[in-house]
Short mmCIF file of C-alpha atoms in Angstrom, two decimals:
data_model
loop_
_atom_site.label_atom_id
_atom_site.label_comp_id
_atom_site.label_asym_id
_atom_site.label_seq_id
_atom_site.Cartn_x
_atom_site.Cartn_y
_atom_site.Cartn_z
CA UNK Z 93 -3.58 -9.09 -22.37
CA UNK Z 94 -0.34 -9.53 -20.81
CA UNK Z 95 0.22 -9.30 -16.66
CA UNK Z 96 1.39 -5.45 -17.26
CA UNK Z 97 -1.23 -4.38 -19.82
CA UNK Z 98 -4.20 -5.67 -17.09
CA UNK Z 99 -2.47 -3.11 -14.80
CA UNK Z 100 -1.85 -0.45 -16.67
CA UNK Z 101 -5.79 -0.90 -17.45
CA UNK Z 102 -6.79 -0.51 -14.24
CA UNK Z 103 -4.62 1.98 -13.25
CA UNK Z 104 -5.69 4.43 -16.15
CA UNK Z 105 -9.48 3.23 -15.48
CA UNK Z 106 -9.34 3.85 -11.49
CA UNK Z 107 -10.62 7.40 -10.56
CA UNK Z 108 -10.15 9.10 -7.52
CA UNK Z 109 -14.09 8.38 -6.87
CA UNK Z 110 -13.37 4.68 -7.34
CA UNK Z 111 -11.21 4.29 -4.36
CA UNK Z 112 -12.75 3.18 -0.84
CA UNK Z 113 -12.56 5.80 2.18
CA UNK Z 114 -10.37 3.44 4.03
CA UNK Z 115 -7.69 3.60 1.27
CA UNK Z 116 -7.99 6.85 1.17
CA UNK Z 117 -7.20 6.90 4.62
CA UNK Z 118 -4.79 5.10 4.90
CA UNK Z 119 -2.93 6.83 1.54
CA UNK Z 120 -2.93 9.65 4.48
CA UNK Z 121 -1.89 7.93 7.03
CA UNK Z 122 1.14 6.47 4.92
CA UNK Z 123 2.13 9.84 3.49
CA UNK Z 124 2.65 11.42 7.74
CA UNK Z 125 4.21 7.83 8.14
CA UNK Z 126 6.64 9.10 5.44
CA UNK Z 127 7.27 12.49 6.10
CA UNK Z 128 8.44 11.67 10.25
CA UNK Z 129 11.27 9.42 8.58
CA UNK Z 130 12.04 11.46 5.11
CA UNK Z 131 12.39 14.50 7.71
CA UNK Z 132 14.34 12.66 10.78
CA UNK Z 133 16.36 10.70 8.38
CA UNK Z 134 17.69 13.90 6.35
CA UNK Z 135 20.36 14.07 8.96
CA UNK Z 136 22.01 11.14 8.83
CA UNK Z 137 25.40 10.56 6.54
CA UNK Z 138 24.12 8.56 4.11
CA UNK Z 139 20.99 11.33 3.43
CA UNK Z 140 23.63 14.20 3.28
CA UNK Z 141 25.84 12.22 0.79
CA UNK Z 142 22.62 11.05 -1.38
CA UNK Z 143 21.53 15.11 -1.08
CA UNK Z 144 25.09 15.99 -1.96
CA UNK Z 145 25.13 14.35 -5.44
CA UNK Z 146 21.59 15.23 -5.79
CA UNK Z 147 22.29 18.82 -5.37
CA UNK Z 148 25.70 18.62 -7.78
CA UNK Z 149 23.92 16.47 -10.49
CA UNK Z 150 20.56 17.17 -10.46
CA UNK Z 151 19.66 20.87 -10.18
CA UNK Z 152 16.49 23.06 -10.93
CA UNK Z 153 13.47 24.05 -9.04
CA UNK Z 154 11.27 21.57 -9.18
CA UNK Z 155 10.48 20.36 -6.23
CA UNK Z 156 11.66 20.82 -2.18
CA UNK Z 157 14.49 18.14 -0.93
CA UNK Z 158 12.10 18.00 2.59
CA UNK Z 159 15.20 18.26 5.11
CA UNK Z 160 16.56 21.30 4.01
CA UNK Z 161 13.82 22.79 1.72
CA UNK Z 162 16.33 23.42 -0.82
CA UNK Z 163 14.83 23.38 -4.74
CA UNK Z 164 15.82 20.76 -7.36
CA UNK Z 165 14.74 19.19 -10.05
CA UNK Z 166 12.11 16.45 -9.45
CA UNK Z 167 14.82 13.77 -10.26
CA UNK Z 168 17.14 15.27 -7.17
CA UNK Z 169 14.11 15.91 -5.32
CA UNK Z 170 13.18 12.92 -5.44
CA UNK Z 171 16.37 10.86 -5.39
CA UNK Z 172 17.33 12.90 -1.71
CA UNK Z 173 14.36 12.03 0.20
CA UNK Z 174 14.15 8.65 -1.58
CA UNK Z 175 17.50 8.13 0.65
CA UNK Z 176 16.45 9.93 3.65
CA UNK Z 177 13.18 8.29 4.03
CA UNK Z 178 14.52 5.05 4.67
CA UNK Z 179 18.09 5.26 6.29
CA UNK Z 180 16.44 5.44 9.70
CA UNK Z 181 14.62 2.09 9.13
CA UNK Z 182 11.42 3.37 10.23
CA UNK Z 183 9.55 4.02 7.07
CA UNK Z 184 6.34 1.58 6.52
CA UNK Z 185 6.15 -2.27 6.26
CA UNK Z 186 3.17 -3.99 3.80
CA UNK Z 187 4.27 -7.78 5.62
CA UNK Z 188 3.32 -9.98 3.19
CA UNK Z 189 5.18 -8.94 0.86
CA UNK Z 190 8.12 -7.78 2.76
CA UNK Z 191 8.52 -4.77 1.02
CA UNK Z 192 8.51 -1.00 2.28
CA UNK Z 193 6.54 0.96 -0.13
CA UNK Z 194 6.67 4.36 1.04
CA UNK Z 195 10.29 5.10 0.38
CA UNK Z 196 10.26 4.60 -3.35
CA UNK Z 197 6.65 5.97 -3.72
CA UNK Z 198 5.95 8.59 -2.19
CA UNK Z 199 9.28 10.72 -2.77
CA UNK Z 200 8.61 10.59 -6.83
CA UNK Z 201 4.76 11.17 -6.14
CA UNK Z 202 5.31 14.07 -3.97
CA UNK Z 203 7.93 15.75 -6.33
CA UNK Z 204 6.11 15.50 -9.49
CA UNK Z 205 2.74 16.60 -7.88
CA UNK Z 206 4.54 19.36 -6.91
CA UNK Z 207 6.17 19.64 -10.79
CA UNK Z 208 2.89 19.66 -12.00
CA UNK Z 209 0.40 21.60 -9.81
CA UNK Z 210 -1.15 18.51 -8.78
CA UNK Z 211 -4.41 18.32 -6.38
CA UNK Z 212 -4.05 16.36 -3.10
CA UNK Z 213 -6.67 14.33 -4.30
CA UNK Z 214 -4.54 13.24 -7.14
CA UNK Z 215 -1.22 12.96 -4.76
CA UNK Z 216 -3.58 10.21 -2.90
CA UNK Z 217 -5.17 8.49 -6.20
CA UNK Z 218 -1.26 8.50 -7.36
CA UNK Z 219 -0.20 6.96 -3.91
CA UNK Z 220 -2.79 4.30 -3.88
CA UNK Z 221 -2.63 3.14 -7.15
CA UNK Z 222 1.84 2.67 -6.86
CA UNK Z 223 0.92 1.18 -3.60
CA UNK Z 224 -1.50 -1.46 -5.41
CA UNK Z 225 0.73 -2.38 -8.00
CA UNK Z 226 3.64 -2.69 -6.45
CA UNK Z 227 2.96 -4.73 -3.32
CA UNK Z 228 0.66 -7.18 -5.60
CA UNK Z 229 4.36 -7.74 -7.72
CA UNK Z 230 6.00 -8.20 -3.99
CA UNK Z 231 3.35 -10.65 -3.54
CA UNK Z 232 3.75 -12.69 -6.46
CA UNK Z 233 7.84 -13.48 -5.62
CA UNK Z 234 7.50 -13.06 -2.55
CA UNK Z 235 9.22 -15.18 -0.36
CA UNK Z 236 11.71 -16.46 -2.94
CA UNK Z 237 12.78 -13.46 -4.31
CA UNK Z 238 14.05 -12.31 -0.82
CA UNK Z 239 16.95 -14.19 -1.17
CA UNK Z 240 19.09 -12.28 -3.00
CA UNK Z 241 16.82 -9.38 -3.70
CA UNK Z 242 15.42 -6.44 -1.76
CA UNK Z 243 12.08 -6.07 -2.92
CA UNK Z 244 11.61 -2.68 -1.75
CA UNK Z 245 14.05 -1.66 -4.49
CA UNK Z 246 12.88 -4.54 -7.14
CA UNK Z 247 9.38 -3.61 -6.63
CA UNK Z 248 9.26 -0.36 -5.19
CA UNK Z 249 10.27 0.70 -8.98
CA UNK Z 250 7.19 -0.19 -10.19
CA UNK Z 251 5.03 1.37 -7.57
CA UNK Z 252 6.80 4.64 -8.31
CA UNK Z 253 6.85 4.57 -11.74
CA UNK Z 254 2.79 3.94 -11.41
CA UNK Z 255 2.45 6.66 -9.30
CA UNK Z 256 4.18 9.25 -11.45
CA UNK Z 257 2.40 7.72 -14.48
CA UNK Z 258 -1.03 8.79 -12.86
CA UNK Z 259 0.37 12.33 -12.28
CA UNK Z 260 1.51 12.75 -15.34
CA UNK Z 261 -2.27 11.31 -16.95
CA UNK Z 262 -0.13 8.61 -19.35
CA UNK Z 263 -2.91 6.21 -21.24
CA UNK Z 264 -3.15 2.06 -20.99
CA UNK Z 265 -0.10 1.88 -23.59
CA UNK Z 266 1.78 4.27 -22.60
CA UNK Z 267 1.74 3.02 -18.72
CA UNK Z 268 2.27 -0.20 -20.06
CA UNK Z 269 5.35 0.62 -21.27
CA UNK Z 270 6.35 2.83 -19.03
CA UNK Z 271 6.18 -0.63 -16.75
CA UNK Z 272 8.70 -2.05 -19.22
CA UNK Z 273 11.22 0.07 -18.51
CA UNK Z 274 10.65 0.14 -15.00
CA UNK Z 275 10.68 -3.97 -14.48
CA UNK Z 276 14.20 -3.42 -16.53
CA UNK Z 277 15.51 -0.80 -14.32
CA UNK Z 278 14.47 -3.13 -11.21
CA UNK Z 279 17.78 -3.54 -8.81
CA UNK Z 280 18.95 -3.85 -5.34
CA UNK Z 281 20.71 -7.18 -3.62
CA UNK Z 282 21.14 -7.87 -0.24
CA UNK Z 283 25.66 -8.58 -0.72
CA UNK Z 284 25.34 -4.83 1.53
CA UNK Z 285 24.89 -6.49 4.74
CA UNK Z 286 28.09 -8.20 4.63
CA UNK Z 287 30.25 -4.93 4.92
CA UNK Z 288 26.89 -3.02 6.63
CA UNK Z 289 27.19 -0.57 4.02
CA UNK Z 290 24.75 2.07 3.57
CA UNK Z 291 23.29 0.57 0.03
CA UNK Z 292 19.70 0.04 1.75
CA UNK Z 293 19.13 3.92 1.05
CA UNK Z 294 20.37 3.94 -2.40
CA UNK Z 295 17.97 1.26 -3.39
CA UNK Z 296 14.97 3.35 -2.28
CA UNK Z 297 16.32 7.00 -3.98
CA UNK Z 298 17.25 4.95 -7.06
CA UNK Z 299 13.69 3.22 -7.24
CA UNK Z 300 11.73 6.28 -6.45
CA UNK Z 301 14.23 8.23 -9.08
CA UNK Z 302 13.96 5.53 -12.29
CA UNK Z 303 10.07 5.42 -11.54
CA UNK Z 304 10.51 9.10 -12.96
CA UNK Z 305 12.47 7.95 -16.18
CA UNK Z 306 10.53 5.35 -16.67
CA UNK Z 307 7.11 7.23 -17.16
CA UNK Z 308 8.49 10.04 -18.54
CA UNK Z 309 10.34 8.05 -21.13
CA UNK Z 310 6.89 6.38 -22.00
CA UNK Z 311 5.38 9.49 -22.50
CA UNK Z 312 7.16 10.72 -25.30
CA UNK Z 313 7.40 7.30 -26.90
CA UNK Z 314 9.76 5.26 -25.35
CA UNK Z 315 9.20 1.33 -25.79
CA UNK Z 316 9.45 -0.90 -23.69
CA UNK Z 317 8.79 -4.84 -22.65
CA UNK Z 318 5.03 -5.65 -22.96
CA UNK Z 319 5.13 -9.14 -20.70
CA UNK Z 320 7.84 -7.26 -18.31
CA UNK Z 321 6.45 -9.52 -15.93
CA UNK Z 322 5.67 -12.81 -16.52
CA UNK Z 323 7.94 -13.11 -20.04
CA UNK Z 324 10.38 -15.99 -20.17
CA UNK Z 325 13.65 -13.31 -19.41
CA UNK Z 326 11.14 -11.42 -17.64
CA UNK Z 327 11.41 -10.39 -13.39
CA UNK Z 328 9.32 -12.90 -12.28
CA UNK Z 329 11.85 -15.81 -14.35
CA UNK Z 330 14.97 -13.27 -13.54
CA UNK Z 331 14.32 -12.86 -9.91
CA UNK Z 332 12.41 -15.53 -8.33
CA UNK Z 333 12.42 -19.22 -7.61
CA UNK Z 334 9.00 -19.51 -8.31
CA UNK Z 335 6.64 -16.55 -8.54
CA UNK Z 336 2.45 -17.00 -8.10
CA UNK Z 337 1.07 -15.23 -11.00
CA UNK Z 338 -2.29 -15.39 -9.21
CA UNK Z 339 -1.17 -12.44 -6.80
CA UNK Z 340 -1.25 -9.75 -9.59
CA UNK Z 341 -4.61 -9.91 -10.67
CA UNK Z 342 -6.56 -11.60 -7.13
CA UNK Z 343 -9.18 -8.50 -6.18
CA UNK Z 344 -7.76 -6.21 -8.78
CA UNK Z 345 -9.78 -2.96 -8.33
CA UNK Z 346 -11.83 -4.35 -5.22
CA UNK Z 347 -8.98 -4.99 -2.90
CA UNK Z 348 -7.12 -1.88 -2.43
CA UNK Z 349 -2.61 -3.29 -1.37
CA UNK Z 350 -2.63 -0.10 0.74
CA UNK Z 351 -5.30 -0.86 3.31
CA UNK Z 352 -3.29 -3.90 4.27
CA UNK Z 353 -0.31 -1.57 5.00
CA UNK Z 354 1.43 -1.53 8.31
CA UNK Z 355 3.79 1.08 10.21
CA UNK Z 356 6.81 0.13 12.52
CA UNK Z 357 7.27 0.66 16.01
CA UNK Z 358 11.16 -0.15 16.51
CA UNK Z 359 13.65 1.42 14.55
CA UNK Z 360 15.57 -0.97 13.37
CA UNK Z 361 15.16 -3.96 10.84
CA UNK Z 362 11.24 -5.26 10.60
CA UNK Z 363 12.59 -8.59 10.91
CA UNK Z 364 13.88 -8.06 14.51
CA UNK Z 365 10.54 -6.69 15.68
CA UNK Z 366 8.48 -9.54 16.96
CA UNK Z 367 11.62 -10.59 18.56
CA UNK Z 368 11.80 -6.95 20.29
CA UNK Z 369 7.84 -7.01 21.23
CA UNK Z 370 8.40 -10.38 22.66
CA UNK Z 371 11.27 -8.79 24.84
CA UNK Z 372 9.61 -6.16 25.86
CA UNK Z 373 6.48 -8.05 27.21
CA UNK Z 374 9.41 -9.43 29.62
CA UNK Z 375 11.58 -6.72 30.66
CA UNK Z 376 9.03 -5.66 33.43
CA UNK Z 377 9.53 -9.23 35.01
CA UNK Z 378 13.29 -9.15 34.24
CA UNK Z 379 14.64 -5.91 34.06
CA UNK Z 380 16.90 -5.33 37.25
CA UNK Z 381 18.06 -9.14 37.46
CA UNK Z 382 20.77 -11.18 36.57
CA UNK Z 383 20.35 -12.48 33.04
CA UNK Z 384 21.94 -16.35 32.43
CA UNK Z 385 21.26 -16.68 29.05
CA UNK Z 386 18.74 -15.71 26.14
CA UNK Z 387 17.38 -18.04 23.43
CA UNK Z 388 15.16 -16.36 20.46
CA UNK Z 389 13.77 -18.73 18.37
CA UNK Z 390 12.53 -17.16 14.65
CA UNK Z 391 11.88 -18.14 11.39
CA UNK Z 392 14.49 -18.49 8.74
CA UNK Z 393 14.47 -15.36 6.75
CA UNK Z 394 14.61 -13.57 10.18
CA UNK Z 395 18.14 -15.27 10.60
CA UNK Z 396 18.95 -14.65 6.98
CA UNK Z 397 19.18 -11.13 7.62
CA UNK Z 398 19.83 -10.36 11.00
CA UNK Z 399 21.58 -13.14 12.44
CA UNK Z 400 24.40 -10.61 13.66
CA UNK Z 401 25.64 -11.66 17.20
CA UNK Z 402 28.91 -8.96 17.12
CA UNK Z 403 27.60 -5.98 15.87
CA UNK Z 404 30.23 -3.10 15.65
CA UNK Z 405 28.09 -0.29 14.19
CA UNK Z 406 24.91 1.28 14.42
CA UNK Z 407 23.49 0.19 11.16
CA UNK Z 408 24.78 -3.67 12.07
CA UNK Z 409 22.97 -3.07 15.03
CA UNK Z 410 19.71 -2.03 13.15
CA UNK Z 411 20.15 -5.56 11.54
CA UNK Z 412 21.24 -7.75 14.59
CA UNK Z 413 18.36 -9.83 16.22
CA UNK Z 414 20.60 -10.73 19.29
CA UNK Z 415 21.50 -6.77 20.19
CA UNK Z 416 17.59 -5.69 19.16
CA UNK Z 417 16.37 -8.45 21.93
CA UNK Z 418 18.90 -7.59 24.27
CA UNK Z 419 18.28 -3.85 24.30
CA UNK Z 420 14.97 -4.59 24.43
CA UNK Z 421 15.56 -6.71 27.75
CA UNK Z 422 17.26 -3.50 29.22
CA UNK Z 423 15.80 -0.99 27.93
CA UNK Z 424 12.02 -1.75 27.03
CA UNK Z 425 12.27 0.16 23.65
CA UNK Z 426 13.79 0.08 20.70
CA UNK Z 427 14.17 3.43 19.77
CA UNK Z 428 16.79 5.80 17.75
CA UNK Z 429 18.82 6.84 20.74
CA UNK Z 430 19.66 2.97 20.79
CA UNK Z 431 21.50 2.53 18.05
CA UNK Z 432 24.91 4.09 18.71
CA UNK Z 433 28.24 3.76 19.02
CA UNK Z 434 27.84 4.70 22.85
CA UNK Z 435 25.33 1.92 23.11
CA UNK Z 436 26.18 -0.78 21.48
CA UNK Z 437 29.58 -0.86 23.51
CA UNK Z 438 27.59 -0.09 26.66
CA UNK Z 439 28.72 -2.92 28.93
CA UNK Z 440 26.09 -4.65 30.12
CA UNK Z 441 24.67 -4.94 26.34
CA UNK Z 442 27.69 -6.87 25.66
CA UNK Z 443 27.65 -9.20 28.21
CA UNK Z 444 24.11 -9.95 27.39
CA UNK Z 445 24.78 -10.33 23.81
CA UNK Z 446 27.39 -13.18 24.70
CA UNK Z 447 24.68 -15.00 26.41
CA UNK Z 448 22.33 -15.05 23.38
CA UNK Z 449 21.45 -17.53 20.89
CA UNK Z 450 18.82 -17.21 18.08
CA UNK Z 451 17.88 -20.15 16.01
CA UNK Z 452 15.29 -21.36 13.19
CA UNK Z 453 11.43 -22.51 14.30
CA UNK Z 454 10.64 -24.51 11.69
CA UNK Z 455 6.90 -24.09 12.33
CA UNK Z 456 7.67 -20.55 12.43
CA UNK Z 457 8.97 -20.61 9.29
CA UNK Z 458 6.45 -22.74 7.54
CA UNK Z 459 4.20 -19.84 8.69
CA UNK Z 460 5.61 -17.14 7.07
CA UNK Z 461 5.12 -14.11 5.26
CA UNK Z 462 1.60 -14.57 6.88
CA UNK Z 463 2.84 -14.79 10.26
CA UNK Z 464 6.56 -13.10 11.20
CA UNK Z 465 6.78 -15.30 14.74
CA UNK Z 466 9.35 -15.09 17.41
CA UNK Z 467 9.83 -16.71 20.71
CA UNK Z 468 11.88 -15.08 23.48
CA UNK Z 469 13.18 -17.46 26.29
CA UNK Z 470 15.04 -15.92 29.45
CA UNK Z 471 16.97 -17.77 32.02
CA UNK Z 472 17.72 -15.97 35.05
CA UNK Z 473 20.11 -16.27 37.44
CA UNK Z 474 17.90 -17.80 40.07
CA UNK Z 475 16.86 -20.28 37.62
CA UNK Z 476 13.38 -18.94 36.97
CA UNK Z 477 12.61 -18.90 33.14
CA UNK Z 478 10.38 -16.53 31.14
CA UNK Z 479 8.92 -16.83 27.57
CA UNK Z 480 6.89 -14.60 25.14
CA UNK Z 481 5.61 -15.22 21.79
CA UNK Z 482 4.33 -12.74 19.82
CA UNK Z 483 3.16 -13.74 15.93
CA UNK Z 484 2.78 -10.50 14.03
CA UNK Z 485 5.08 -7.11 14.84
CA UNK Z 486 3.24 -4.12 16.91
CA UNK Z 487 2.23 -1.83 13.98
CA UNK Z 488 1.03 -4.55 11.27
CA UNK Z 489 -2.74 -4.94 10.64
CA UNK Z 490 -2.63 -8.10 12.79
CA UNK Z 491 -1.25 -6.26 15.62
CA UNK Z 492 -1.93 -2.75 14.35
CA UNK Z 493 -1.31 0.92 15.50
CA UNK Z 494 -4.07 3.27 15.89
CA UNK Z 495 -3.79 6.90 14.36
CA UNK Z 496 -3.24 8.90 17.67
CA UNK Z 497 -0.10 6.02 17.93
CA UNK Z 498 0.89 6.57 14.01
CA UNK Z 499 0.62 10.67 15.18
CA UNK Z 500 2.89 9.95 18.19
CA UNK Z 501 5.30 8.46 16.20
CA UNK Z 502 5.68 11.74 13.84
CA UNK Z 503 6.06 13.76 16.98
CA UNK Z 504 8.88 11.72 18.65
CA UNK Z 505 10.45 12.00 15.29
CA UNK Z 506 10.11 15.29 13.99
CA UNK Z 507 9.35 17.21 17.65
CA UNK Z 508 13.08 18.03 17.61
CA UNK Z 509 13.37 19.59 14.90
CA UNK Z 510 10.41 21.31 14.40
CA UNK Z 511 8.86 21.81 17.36
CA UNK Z 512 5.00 20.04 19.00
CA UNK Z 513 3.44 23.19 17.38
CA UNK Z 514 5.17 22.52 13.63
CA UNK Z 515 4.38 18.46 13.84
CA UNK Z 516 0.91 19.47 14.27
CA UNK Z 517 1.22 21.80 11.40
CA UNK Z 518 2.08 19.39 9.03
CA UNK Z 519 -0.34 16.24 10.46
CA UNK Z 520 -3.23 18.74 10.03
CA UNK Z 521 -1.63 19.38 6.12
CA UNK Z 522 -1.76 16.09 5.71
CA UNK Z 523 -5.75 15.46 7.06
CA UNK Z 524 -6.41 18.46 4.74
CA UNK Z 525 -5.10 16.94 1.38
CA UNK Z 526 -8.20 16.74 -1.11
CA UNK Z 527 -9.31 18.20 -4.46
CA UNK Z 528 -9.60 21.83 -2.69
CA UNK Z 529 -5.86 21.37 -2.00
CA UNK Z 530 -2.69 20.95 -3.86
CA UNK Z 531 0.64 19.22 -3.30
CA UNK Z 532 2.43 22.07 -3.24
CA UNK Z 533 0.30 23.74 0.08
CA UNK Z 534 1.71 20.85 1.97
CA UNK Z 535 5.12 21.17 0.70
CA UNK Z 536 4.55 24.46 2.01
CA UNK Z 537 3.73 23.73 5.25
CA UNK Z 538 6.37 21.10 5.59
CA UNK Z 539 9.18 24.42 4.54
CA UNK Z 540 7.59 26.57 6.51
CA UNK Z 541 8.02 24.23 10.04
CA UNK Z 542 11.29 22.72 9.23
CA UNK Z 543 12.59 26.18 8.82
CA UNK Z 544 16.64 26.10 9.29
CA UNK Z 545 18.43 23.80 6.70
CA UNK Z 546 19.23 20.30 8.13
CA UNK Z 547 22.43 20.60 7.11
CA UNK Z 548 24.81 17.91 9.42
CA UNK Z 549 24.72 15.56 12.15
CA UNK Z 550 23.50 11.61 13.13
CA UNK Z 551 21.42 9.71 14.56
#
């Protein structure tokens, strides 16, 4: 059997009673992880342009488009909060893979469970199973891959396409070609950052959208590649350096991708954030004083993608380690409100960002994915120095969040739009998705608190 048939076997073969409690739990806790960004992030412009096309291009009634509870067809459904769930860059983080699987998972889950009538207990099997497969691809070309490619796009296609394949009850051949087409689909490269253009959120909406295709092509006969993954013009020879083969199959059906998921604290770029926890073990001891000079030592794909030190926007700011660390210095959080225009030309920000420096660890980056390590030195003034080190981000199972902190997070994300009493709402939706309810009595809820359209602003 080829890489993709052995999935597509356990995938058809892995019931709802199959899965362990904690994935199961964690399927929940990774759906209200969703829902506080796919809501928040329905605001900003590159949402309301991704919603605009949706809404021109891809009508019906399908399924709800979460920041405005507006009705389209799954695909625009799903395409608009595909976009919206990630724009904010506080959607989840599975770290050793480097990939964010909730943003192209979940939003084609959601809409065809909602197509179809679907049971929250098959929402979760759905989620779990896209999870799986897709972080155990991440895995396999992971770190190479990263060079050029955003996995959450690459990979993220598969996960959905999985998910909406267990929806949609497709058998062993027809997932496995459902995978085909998905692997060929597979897109999104990392040129964005150059111009900070808002391409990040396309790669999610057009993952969690050709996920759709993909399966429902397969189900009424569409072939597809049978070794999509390890063929010799397959994605692992296409897209990676070297890929480990090993990852796909290692615990298959004992080891569940999605209890190993993490959530992030800061709002920004995950590579920033054990820069950002290292700064804010410091501010306490620094905040107030004259700052010299800043050194953050990280590891190398840290620098890859967020060595920034002259950021001019808010979204180059969600990707610049220097202005994370030195907001963090200031501030002691890393929150939305600190990524603006207003901020980032706040004047004592810039004066600390000319006194930064980041720079490659070696031994940091020997260490990673398994370790995401960053150093943060402070010269004051006086001449006193102060250092923290902090190995894996605030949020990630090594340094996890608890649920009453993964609940928090929803509130300070959604409060303002829909109120304490409407956050609660949907968190208690979300606790209550089983076989006794359906996809579509949380969608409900969601509508129902959101009430008014989200229909402009930023953030």
């Amino acid at each position: 059997m080829t890489l993709t048939a052995q999935l597509a076997t356990f995938v058809t073969h892995t019931r709802f009673d199959d899965l362990p409690d904690e994935a199961i739990r964690m399927a929940r806790r990774s759906m209200l992880d969703w829902l506080g960004s796919a809501i928040r992030g329905g605001s900003v412009e590159a949402a309301r342009i991704a919603r605009g096309v949706a809404e021109r291009g891809m009508a019906g009634a399908d399924a709800s488009v979460l920041a405005t509870g507006r009705r389209l067809s799954a695909l625009g459904a799903t395409f608009a909060n595909g976009a919206a769930s990630h724009v904010i860059e506080l959607d989840d983080l599975h770290q050793g893979s480097t990939f964010h699987p909730a943003a192209p998972i979940i939003p084609a889950a959601l809409a065809i469970a909602e197509r179809e009538g679907s049971s929250g207990a098959e929402l979760l099997r759905a989620i779990v199973l896209g999870y799986d497969v897709a972080i155990r691809i991440a895995e396999a070309v992971n770190p190479s891959h990263y060079r050029y490619w955003h996995p959450t796009g690459t990979c993220g296609v598969f996960g959905s396409t999985t998910a909406v394949a267990v929806l949609l009850g497709l058998d062993d051949e027809q997932l496995m070609q459902a995978l085909g087409s998905a692997g060929t689909q597979a897109s999104g490269l990392w040129q964005f950052l150059a111009d900070g253009a808002m391409s990040k959120a396309l790669h999610t909406a057009h993952a969690a959208h050709d996920g759709i295709i993909a399966a429902e092509l397969a189900r009424d006969g569409f072939t597809a590649a049978s070794a999509i993954l390890e063929g010799p013009r397959g994605f692992f020879a296409a897209t990676a350096e070297t890929a480990d083969e090993t990852r796909i199959t290692d615990g298959l059906g004992t080891i569940f991708k999605i209890t190993e998921n993490g959530f992030k604290r800061h709002a920004c770029c995950g590579h920033t954030h054990t820069a950002i926890d290292a700064a804010l073990e410091l501010c306490p001891t620094v905040r107030g004083r004259e700052i010299e000079r800043v050194e953050i030592d990280t590891y190398r794909v840290a620098l890859d993608i967020t060595d920034r030190i002259d950021p001019h926007t808010p979204y180059e700011a969600k990707f610049s380690i220097q202005y994370a660390v030195a907001n963090g210095l200031l501030e002691g959080r890393a929150g939305l409100e600190d990524f603006t225009d207003e901020h980032i030309a706040d004047r004592e920000i810039q004066r600390l960002l000319s006194c930064t420096d980041a720079r490659e660890n070696r031994d940091f980056t020997a260490n990673y994915p398994a370790a995401w390590a960053s150093t943060v030195r402070v010269t004051l003034a006086d001449g006193e120095r102060q250092e923290a080190t902090v190995q894996h981000p605030k949020g990630m199972p090594a340094n996890p969040m608890n649920d009453s902190e993964v609940e928090q997070k929803f509130h300070d994300l959604v409060d303002g739009l829909v109120g304490a009493e409407g956050a609660d709402e949907i968190i208690a939706a979300v606790g209550r998705l089983s076989g006794e309810t359906t996809a579509s009595d949380l969608v409900a809820v969601i509508n129902h608190s959101t009430g008014a359209p989200i229909a402009s602003g930023s953030l």
